[in-house]
Amino acid sequence: MKLLRYIIRHNKAMLALAIIISFIAGISSASLVALIGQRLTSPDPLGFVFIGYFAGLVVVVLLAELLAKWLLIRLTAWSSYHLRMNLSRQILNTPLRHLEETGSPRLLSMLTEDVRHISQALHQIPSLCISTAIMVACSVYLAWLSPLALLILLLLIAPATFGHRILQQKGKQVFAQALKLQDQRFEHFKALTEGIKELKLHQRRRHTFLHELLEPVAVAFQKKLITGRTWHEVATTWSQSLYFIFILGLFGLAAISRTSPDILTGYTLVALYMQTYVARFLNAFPSWSTAEVTLKKIESLGFTLETPDEISVLQQRTLHTNVHLELRGVTHTYTSDSDDRHFTLGPLDLTLHSGELIFLTGGNGSGKTTLIKTLASLYTPEHGEVRLNGTPVSAQNRAAYRQHFSLVFADFYLFEQLLGLEETNLDQKARYYLEKLQLEHKVSIKHGHLSTTNLSTGQRKRLALLTAYLEDRPIYIFDEWAASQDPVFREIFYRQLLPELKARNKLIIVISHDDQYFDVADRIIKLDYGKISEDQ
């Protein structure tokens, strides 16, 4: 029902028109069958009136079905598009911490396989509408022929529907289990693609990964999928078998009540004709059951079919060139799902301002990355507040606040285009920085497109720094940026690039363990398990 409400909400006019045309096709089809039935029992010779009427109905049926299918195909295609885009917008709007807890394999599975399952259900709408229209029209014709025979048909539909529902429910339960295995498959596929070098270098690791991790999950997934689909097919076969019982009942009815051959012929012909459309109608239910399970899974991840309110409108805001950041009693806590341990950053009290070059140090797990994510409002503190020039950061101004930061993460992602940078002479400015970063012989730029990103990790980080330079924001944060640089460029970064940014009145925060360059910093802040142990 949620899927139907989603379709109706976004495509009311097109859906209404398609349903009307589907019912025209259904009524015309029933009329065509009735005409054939009457002709089979008529002693009159074939006439031009019958031929003209027959030909006219055929044209109406074919054109109406074609138009209805075309409308519904457009409707389902655009519904699938809007669904995928809405989920993408929700991912962009969802707090980073929740996305990290969900994990990229689940998100990728949702955007690909889960949306595909829902799209398959949407693609069944043409068959559902046309089949429903034809069954309703044929039922009206059957009632006109013999109400008693229609009553027998309805009495048979009741157990058929009940049995079909029970069998479909079993298939739905099995498919819900298959979806959980699907997420595990994506986790293993991610490990396969990202860990391919390590797997190639270690034969026993490769064998164990393939035969003890990937293969068992893949086999279990296929078995659940086969079992679920088998239950759906058994349900469909169960419903279809009752048609032959119905036809046998018609012969029994004819023997008991002396039903006329005309009615018996008409009923048999219509029943056999309806069988195809009933089968199409029932065949659509597995896809809808799958979509229902998939929707529950998507909602369990914190996403819905609703269209998010944000992101569509791009608001131009003036950035503060002089910034004064304050953290007052800020804490952020999260729990690891794997071992139920939790880590708490803070409470922290910290003041930072433009023109400062700050080194952030501390051991692994001390909270350095958590601090910079909280500072950039990618994490929302549970307690305390972050202030920019005296104004607290809240849900209303958080998006504008984030625009003050250029942050190069340790696990950064490098886009092949300079997205969102539409200033004049962009290519010229980019070439200047390519030379400054000693990449002009490796990378060229044209219309904001980088010629390649297939470089070493250190060179890719320089390209990430190029993007940060072009953004020209008041706050720069570098997370272990120099760790992958050669000694020569590491020297350039600390002794030349950072002082230049400072001279431009930028606030610069550098996560670093390179103590030989600590003399460059104005302040050194050391974290120890979420607390500031030194600030000098």
XYZ file of C-alpha atoms in Angstrom:
536
model
C 0.000 0.000 0.000
C 2.886 2.368 0.695
C 4.171 1.782 -2.812
C 0.727 2.479 -4.280
C 0.409 5.679 -2.247
C 3.824 6.743 -3.496
C 2.778 6.204 -7.131
C -0.565 7.946 -6.675
C 1.073 10.909 -4.936
C 3.526 11.517 -7.784
C 1.468 10.536 -10.853
C -2.229 11.039 -10.119
C -3.311 12.267 -13.566
C -1.317 9.725 -15.582
C -2.390 6.833 -13.344
C -6.067 7.837 -13.542
C -5.903 8.084 -17.351
C -4.144 4.721 -17.619
C -6.746 3.030 -15.394
C -9.620 4.481 -17.426
C -8.068 3.290 -20.691
C -7.330 -0.119 -19.103
C -10.987 -0.526 -18.228
C -11.965 0.459 -21.774
C -9.630 -2.313 -22.965
C -11.152 -4.720 -20.443
C -14.759 -3.944 -21.404
C -13.890 -4.242 -25.093
C -12.149 -7.579 -24.485
C -15.145 -8.938 -22.588
C -17.437 -7.714 -25.380
C -15.224 -9.447 -27.930
C -15.404 -12.736 -26.028
C -19.172 -12.398 -25.685
C -19.454 -11.752 -29.432
C -17.387 -14.868 -30.175
C -19.509 -16.948 -27.777
C -22.735 -15.795 -29.392
C -21.351 -16.524 -32.829
C -20.361 -20.065 -31.855
C -23.952 -20.877 -30.913
C -25.685 -18.863 -33.653
C -27.194 -20.687 -36.670
C -27.212 -17.476 -38.754
C -24.670 -17.100 -41.578
C -21.665 -14.837 -41.124
C -22.593 -11.269 -42.046
C -20.859 -7.947 -42.671
C -22.344 -6.488 -39.487
C -20.640 -9.151 -37.363
C -17.344 -8.710 -39.241
C -17.449 -4.928 -38.799
C -18.366 -5.169 -35.124
C -15.682 -7.801 -34.542
C -13.011 -5.767 -36.370
C -13.954 -2.604 -34.488
C -13.679 -4.312 -31.112
C -10.304 -5.817 -32.055
C -8.967 -2.361 -32.986
C -10.284 -0.811 -29.753
C -8.821 -3.624 -27.624
C -5.387 -3.472 -29.252
C -5.125 0.325 -29.247
C -6.491 0.689 -25.715
C -4.116 -1.968 -24.337
C -1.162 -0.426 -26.174
C -1.954 3.087 -24.941
C -2.574 1.895 -21.379
C 0.704 -0.035 -21.337
C 2.594 2.939 -22.755
C 1.173 5.263 -20.088
C 1.880 2.788 -17.314
C 5.394 2.072 -18.584
C 6.136 5.805 -18.451
C 4.574 5.997 -14.999
C 6.601 3.098 -13.585
C 9.843 4.254 -15.212
C 9.575 7.757 -13.761
C 8.442 6.367 -10.403
C 11.607 4.236 -10.283
C 13.681 7.280 -11.198
C 12.090 9.445 -8.489
C 12.480 6.651 -5.931
C 16.211 6.271 -6.592
C 16.730 10.052 -6.562
C 14.713 10.463 -3.348
C 16.813 7.813 -1.619
C 19.977 9.514 -2.894
C 18.765 12.836 -1.476
C 17.967 11.185 1.842
C 21.469 9.719 2.011
C 22.871 13.220 1.448
C 20.592 14.575 4.181
C 21.191 11.779 6.691
C 23.669 12.431 9.529
C 27.110 11.069 8.742
C 27.254 8.977 11.906
C 24.109 7.070 10.899
C 25.532 6.425 7.410
C 28.775 5.149 8.906
C 26.858 2.798 11.188
C 24.739 1.564 8.277
C 27.811 0.885 6.148
C 28.436 1.433 2.455
C 27.553 -2.193 1.437
C 24.021 -1.791 2.803
C 23.605 1.617 1.182
C 24.863 0.304 -2.156
C 22.569 -2.715 -1.865
C 19.636 -0.370 -1.178
C 20.336 1.844 -4.203
C 20.877 -1.094 -6.587
C 19.228 -4.404 -5.660
C 16.509 -3.056 -3.353
C 15.387 -0.379 -5.792
C 15.501 -2.999 -8.580
C 13.066 -5.186 -6.610
C 10.713 -2.239 -6.151
C 11.062 -1.312 -9.838
C 10.104 -4.857 -10.819
C 6.935 -4.477 -8.769
C 6.217 -1.148 -10.452
C 6.671 -2.762 -13.866
C 3.822 -5.147 -13.011
C 1.329 -2.285 -12.838
C 0.365 -2.497 -16.551
C -0.478 -6.206 -16.197
C -2.313 -5.583 -12.933
C -4.477 -2.770 -14.308
C -5.337 -4.433 -17.612
C -5.906 -7.855 -16.036
C -8.128 -6.349 -13.327
C -10.155 -4.446 -15.914
C -10.656 -7.565 -18.048
C -11.600 -9.736 -15.042
C -14.161 -7.181 -13.838
C -15.696 -6.801 -17.311
C -15.792 -10.567 -17.844
C -17.391 -11.063 -14.413
C -20.141 -8.601 -15.341
C -20.749 -10.578 -18.548
C -20.832 -13.862 -16.596
C -23.366 -12.389 -14.168
C -25.527 -11.428 -17.150
C -25.285 -14.970 -18.538
C -26.032 -16.814 -15.261
C -25.900 -15.440 -11.700
C -25.824 -19.006 -10.318
C -22.713 -19.935 -12.313
C -21.009 -16.714 -11.183
C -21.834 -17.605 -7.569
C -20.032 -20.933 -8.056
C -17.042 -19.064 -9.440
C -16.983 -16.676 -6.451
C -17.221 -19.604 -4.018
C -14.158 -21.080 -5.669
C -12.292 -17.752 -5.583
C -12.551 -17.610 -1.763
C -10.448 -20.743 -1.001
C -8.174 -19.896 -3.912
C -7.493 -16.463 -2.465
C -7.025 -17.798 1.066
C -4.639 -20.543 -0.059
C -2.767 -18.141 -2.310
C -2.334 -15.741 0.614
C -0.883 -18.431 2.904
C 1.562 -19.679 0.271
C 2.605 -16.129 -0.649
C 3.257 -15.364 3.020
C 5.653 -18.302 3.243
C 7.478 -17.014 0.180
C 7.658 -13.519 1.697
C 9.218 -14.841 4.921
C 11.891 -16.710 2.992
C 12.650 -13.667 0.844
C 13.101 -11.488 3.957
C 15.847 -13.912 4.985
C 17.350 -13.681 1.486
C 17.592 -9.875 1.763
C 19.752 -10.179 4.885
C 22.065 -12.516 2.999
C 22.096 -10.026 0.117
C 23.673 -7.389 2.367
C 26.334 -9.888 3.410
C 27.026 -10.596 -0.261
C 27.648 -6.900 -0.893
C 30.016 -6.760 2.072
C 31.987 -9.649 0.584
C 31.909 -8.085 -2.903
C 33.338 -4.896 -1.382
C 36.096 -6.925 0.282
C 36.752 -8.668 -3.034
C 37.189 -5.444 -5.009
C 39.012 -3.405 -2.351
C 41.213 -6.234 -1.100
C 42.071 -7.779 -4.458
C 45.822 -7.104 -4.117
C 46.019 -8.787 -0.719
C 43.977 -11.742 -1.982
C 46.198 -12.208 -5.028
C 49.346 -12.210 -2.888
C 48.150 -14.865 -0.423
C 46.854 -18.108 -1.906
C 45.477 -19.568 1.342
C 43.732 -16.261 2.201
C 42.229 -16.184 -1.293
C 41.012 -19.787 -0.980
C 39.539 -19.182 2.487
C 37.815 -15.976 1.386
C 36.305 -17.616 -1.689
C 35.209 -20.932 -0.177
C 34.503 -20.044 3.466
C 33.138 -16.504 3.184
C 31.859 -15.606 -0.269
C 30.630 -18.967 -1.557
C 28.583 -20.060 1.517
C 26.715 -16.743 1.609
C 26.169 -16.808 -2.184
C 24.861 -20.381 -2.038
C 22.603 -19.627 0.941
C 21.239 -16.557 -0.859
C 20.451 -18.555 -4.003
C 18.748 -21.304 -1.985
C 16.549 -18.792 -0.169
C 15.761 -17.079 -3.453
C 14.812 -20.368 -5.121
C 12.702 -21.428 -2.134
C 10.874 -18.108 -1.996
C 10.129 -18.086 -5.707
C 9.013 -21.730 -5.531
C 6.454 -20.843 -2.872
C 5.188 -18.030 -5.121
C 4.875 -20.390 -8.097
C 3.068 -22.990 -5.964
C 0.633 -20.265 -4.922
C 0.019 -19.304 -8.542
C -0.436 -22.927 -9.638
C -2.864 -23.532 -6.778
C -5.032 -20.632 -7.914
C -4.908 -21.619 -11.575
C -5.889 -25.232 -10.868
C -9.253 -24.116 -9.498
C -10.219 -22.923 -12.981
C -10.375 -26.452 -14.236
C -12.434 -27.409 -11.182
C -14.724 -24.505 -12.050
C -15.162 -25.732 -15.625
C -15.904 -29.235 -14.281
C -18.455 -27.638 -11.957
C -20.075 -25.929 -14.924
C -20.658 -29.310 -16.576
C -22.130 -30.591 -13.300
C -24.356 -27.494 -13.105
C -25.493 -28.061 -16.675
C -26.406 -31.662 -15.889
C -28.359 -30.754 -12.745
C -30.138 -27.569 -13.828
C -30.240 -28.206 -17.560
C -28.320 -25.021 -18.310
C -28.611 -24.058 -21.972
C -25.648 -24.846 -24.251
C -25.345 -21.125 -25.054
C -24.700 -20.237 -21.400
C -22.401 -23.234 -20.936
C -20.383 -22.298 -24.040
C -20.187 -18.647 -23.007
C -19.067 -19.491 -19.476
C -16.464 -21.982 -20.612
C -15.096 -19.605 -23.232
C -14.922 -16.666 -20.793
C -13.406 -18.822 -18.029
C -10.655 -20.044 -20.343
C -10.078 -16.509 -21.635
C -9.869 -15.108 -18.106
C -7.348 -17.753 -17.087
C -4.533 -15.918 -18.909
C -5.302 -12.621 -17.219
C -5.824 -14.193 -13.811
C -2.387 -15.800 -14.224
C -0.877 -12.412 -15.091
C -2.637 -10.874 -12.119
C -1.338 -13.549 -9.746
C 2.157 -13.485 -11.246
C 2.425 -9.838 -10.252
C 2.031 -10.650 -6.567
C 5.492 -12.192 -6.011
C 7.056 -8.928 -7.157
C 4.774 -6.912 -4.893
C 5.508 -9.211 -1.951
C 9.213 -8.789 -2.617
C 8.777 -5.018 -2.828
C 6.891 -5.014 0.480
C 9.732 -6.875 2.213
C 12.275 -4.570 0.585
C 10.416 -1.466 1.754
C 10.466 -2.762 5.329
C 14.199 -3.299 5.018
C 14.730 0.232 3.667
C 12.663 1.676 6.514
C 14.686 -0.359 9.037
C 17.756 1.517 7.755
C 16.045 4.823 8.513
C 14.896 5.733 4.977
C 11.421 6.197 3.479
C 9.719 6.801 0.143
C 8.988 10.372 1.163
C 10.677 13.184 -0.717
C 13.145 15.059 1.531
C 12.679 18.771 2.004
C 16.300 19.884 1.688
C 18.992 19.936 -1.016
C 16.850 20.947 -3.996
C 17.301 24.670 -3.316
C 20.837 26.044 -3.457
C 21.113 29.054 -1.181
C 23.886 31.578 -1.664
C 25.398 32.570 1.673
C 28.253 34.918 2.503
C 31.140 33.208 4.287
C 32.867 34.852 7.221
C 36.451 35.716 6.270
C 37.431 36.109 9.916
C 36.222 33.190 11.991
C 36.190 32.627 15.720
C 35.227 29.052 16.666
C 34.277 27.977 20.156
C 33.527 24.540 21.570
C 31.753 24.747 24.906
C 31.252 21.501 26.842
C 31.061 19.509 23.582
C 30.699 15.731 23.833
C 30.077 13.072 21.199
C 29.557 9.383 21.975
C 29.103 6.409 19.728
C 28.947 2.669 20.264
C 30.641 -0.024 18.221
C 28.131 -2.626 17.015
C 30.806 -5.311 16.898
C 31.837 -5.344 20.565
C 29.341 -3.041 22.353
C 32.131 -0.693 23.418
C 31.563 3.046 23.295
C 33.874 6.008 22.891
C 33.202 9.489 24.244
C 34.865 12.621 22.957
C 34.916 15.400 25.529
C 33.617 17.315 27.231
C 35.790 19.780 25.335
C 36.272 23.514 25.689
C 38.273 24.966 22.835
C 38.717 28.305 21.053
C 40.134 28.677 17.529
C 40.366 31.670 15.214
C 41.547 32.832 11.796
C 45.282 33.119 11.223
C 46.081 30.185 13.507
C 48.030 27.111 12.422
C 47.144 24.298 14.833
C 48.594 20.785 14.982
C 46.299 18.121 16.443
C 48.164 15.116 17.827
C 47.492 12.000 19.860
C 47.629 8.245 19.648
C 45.424 6.024 17.526
C 41.878 6.055 18.873
C 42.394 9.245 20.840
C 39.549 10.997 18.996
C 41.359 13.263 16.528
C 39.183 12.412 13.507
C 36.058 12.467 15.684
C 37.005 15.953 16.853
C 37.442 17.395 13.363
C 34.155 15.808 12.222
C 32.413 17.329 15.225
C 34.129 20.657 14.604
C 32.936 20.625 10.968
C 29.432 19.626 12.191
C 29.518 16.295 10.364
C 28.853 14.836 13.809
C 26.299 16.528 16.043
C 27.364 16.817 19.696
C 25.077 15.217 22.268
C 25.932 17.927 24.791
C 27.422 21.390 24.612
C 27.524 23.613 21.560
C 29.758 24.817 18.754
C 29.731 28.556 18.037
C 30.858 30.485 14.984
C 31.565 34.143 15.752
C 29.316 33.880 18.797
C 26.387 32.203 16.984
C 25.537 28.642 18.098
C 25.436 26.017 15.341
C 21.935 24.535 15.101
C 19.832 22.512 12.691
C 18.753 25.748 10.985
C 22.246 27.028 10.156
C 24.278 23.784 10.124
C 24.412 23.527 6.310
C 25.637 27.136 6.021
C 28.164 26.569 8.807
C 29.699 23.571 7.006
C 30.459 25.732 3.962
C 33.274 27.382 5.931
C 35.341 24.178 5.871
C 37.652 22.553 3.319
C 38.552 19.175 4.784
C 40.861 16.558 3.254
C 40.183 13.279 5.050
C 42.636 10.435 5.462
C 40.118 8.254 3.568
C 39.292 11.005 1.081
C 37.343 10.529 -2.149
C 38.592 12.233 -5.304
C 36.021 13.362 -7.872
C 37.094 13.493 -11.509
C 35.412 16.885 -11.957
C 35.794 20.089 -10.004
C 32.190 19.894 -8.884
C 30.467 22.972 -7.524
C 33.277 25.319 -8.604
C 31.865 27.565 -11.307
C 33.995 30.667 -10.940
C 35.606 32.354 -13.947
C 39.048 31.236 -15.112
C 38.660 27.979 -13.165
C 40.945 26.028 -15.510
C 43.610 28.727 -15.334
C 43.547 28.794 -11.532
C 43.625 24.990 -11.422
C 46.694 24.898 -13.699
C 48.455 27.341 -11.380
C 47.917 25.038 -8.421
C 48.839 21.964 -10.468
C 52.245 23.560 -10.990
C 52.477 24.527 -7.335
C 51.712 20.929 -6.357
C 54.152 19.583 -8.977
C 51.433 17.725 -10.900
C 51.441 19.649 -14.185
C 53.266 16.818 -15.978
C 50.824 14.193 -14.667
C 47.435 15.884 -14.879
C 45.829 18.372 -17.211
C 42.498 20.103 -16.829
C 39.869 21.158 -19.346
C 36.452 22.633 -18.565
C 36.784 21.536 -14.953
C 37.559 17.888 -15.840
C 40.753 16.255 -14.595
C 42.499 14.243 -17.291
C 43.192 11.408 -14.827
C 42.974 10.437 -11.177
C 44.890 7.199 -11.688
C 47.884 8.321 -9.640
C 49.787 7.309 -6.527
C 48.106 7.894 -3.158
C 50.367 10.884 -2.445
C 49.638 12.473 -5.817
C 45.897 11.870 -5.408
C 46.083 13.662 -2.060
C 47.692 16.598 -3.835
C 44.730 16.690 -6.213
C 42.444 16.725 -3.168
C 44.483 19.670 -1.895
C 44.023 21.323 -5.297
C 40.248 21.182 -4.809
C 40.611 22.651 -1.316
C 42.721 25.512 -2.689
C 40.099 26.308 -5.338
C 37.295 26.273 -2.752
C 39.152 29.060 -0.905
C 37.248 28.657 2.358
C 38.192 30.243 5.673
C 38.934 26.963 7.515
C 41.260 24.194 6.299
C 41.554 20.800 7.995
C 44.069 18.139 6.919
C 43.761 14.616 8.342
C 47.215 12.941 8.162
C 47.672 14.610 4.750
C 51.482 14.425 4.732
C 51.655 10.754 5.738
C 51.676 9.546 2.121
C 53.980 12.250 0.710
C 57.661 11.811 -0.148
C 60.171 13.631 2.117
C 60.678 16.448 -0.395
C 57.022 17.333 -0.768
C 56.376 16.773 2.921
C 58.906 19.532 3.541
C 57.135 21.738 0.995
C 53.772 21.108 2.667
C 54.909 22.019 6.171
C 57.405 24.769 5.392
C 55.760 26.437 2.409
C 52.094 25.537 1.772
C 50.823 25.750 5.352
C 52.533 29.111 6.106
C 51.105 30.491 2.850
C 47.585 29.523 3.926
C 48.197 31.083 7.319
C 49.385 34.293 5.639
C 46.015 34.410 3.869
C 44.350 34.543 7.311
C 43.012 30.981 7.138
C 42.357 28.867 10.200
C 44.346 25.670 9.612
C 44.073 22.460 11.633
C 46.497 19.648 10.806
C 46.346 16.130 12.252
C 49.997 15.120 12.282
C 52.597 12.937 13.979
C 55.547 14.642 12.227
C 57.088 16.132 15.362
C 60.074 17.487 13.405
C 57.708 20.088 11.953
C 55.909 21.026 15.174
C 57.848 24.301 15.253
C 55.672 25.492 12.332
C 52.531 25.407 14.472
C 51.174 28.245 16.565
C 49.524 25.727 18.900
C 49.778 22.009 19.494
C 46.678 20.302 20.900
C 47.126 16.757 22.116
C 44.204 14.390 22.665
C 44.255 11.393 24.975
C 41.213 9.103 24.683
C 38.788 11.884 23.900
C 40.188 14.491 26.286
C 42.594 17.403 25.722
C 45.757 16.534 27.621
C 47.869 19.412 26.272
C 47.136 22.748 24.558
C 50.272 24.839 24.070
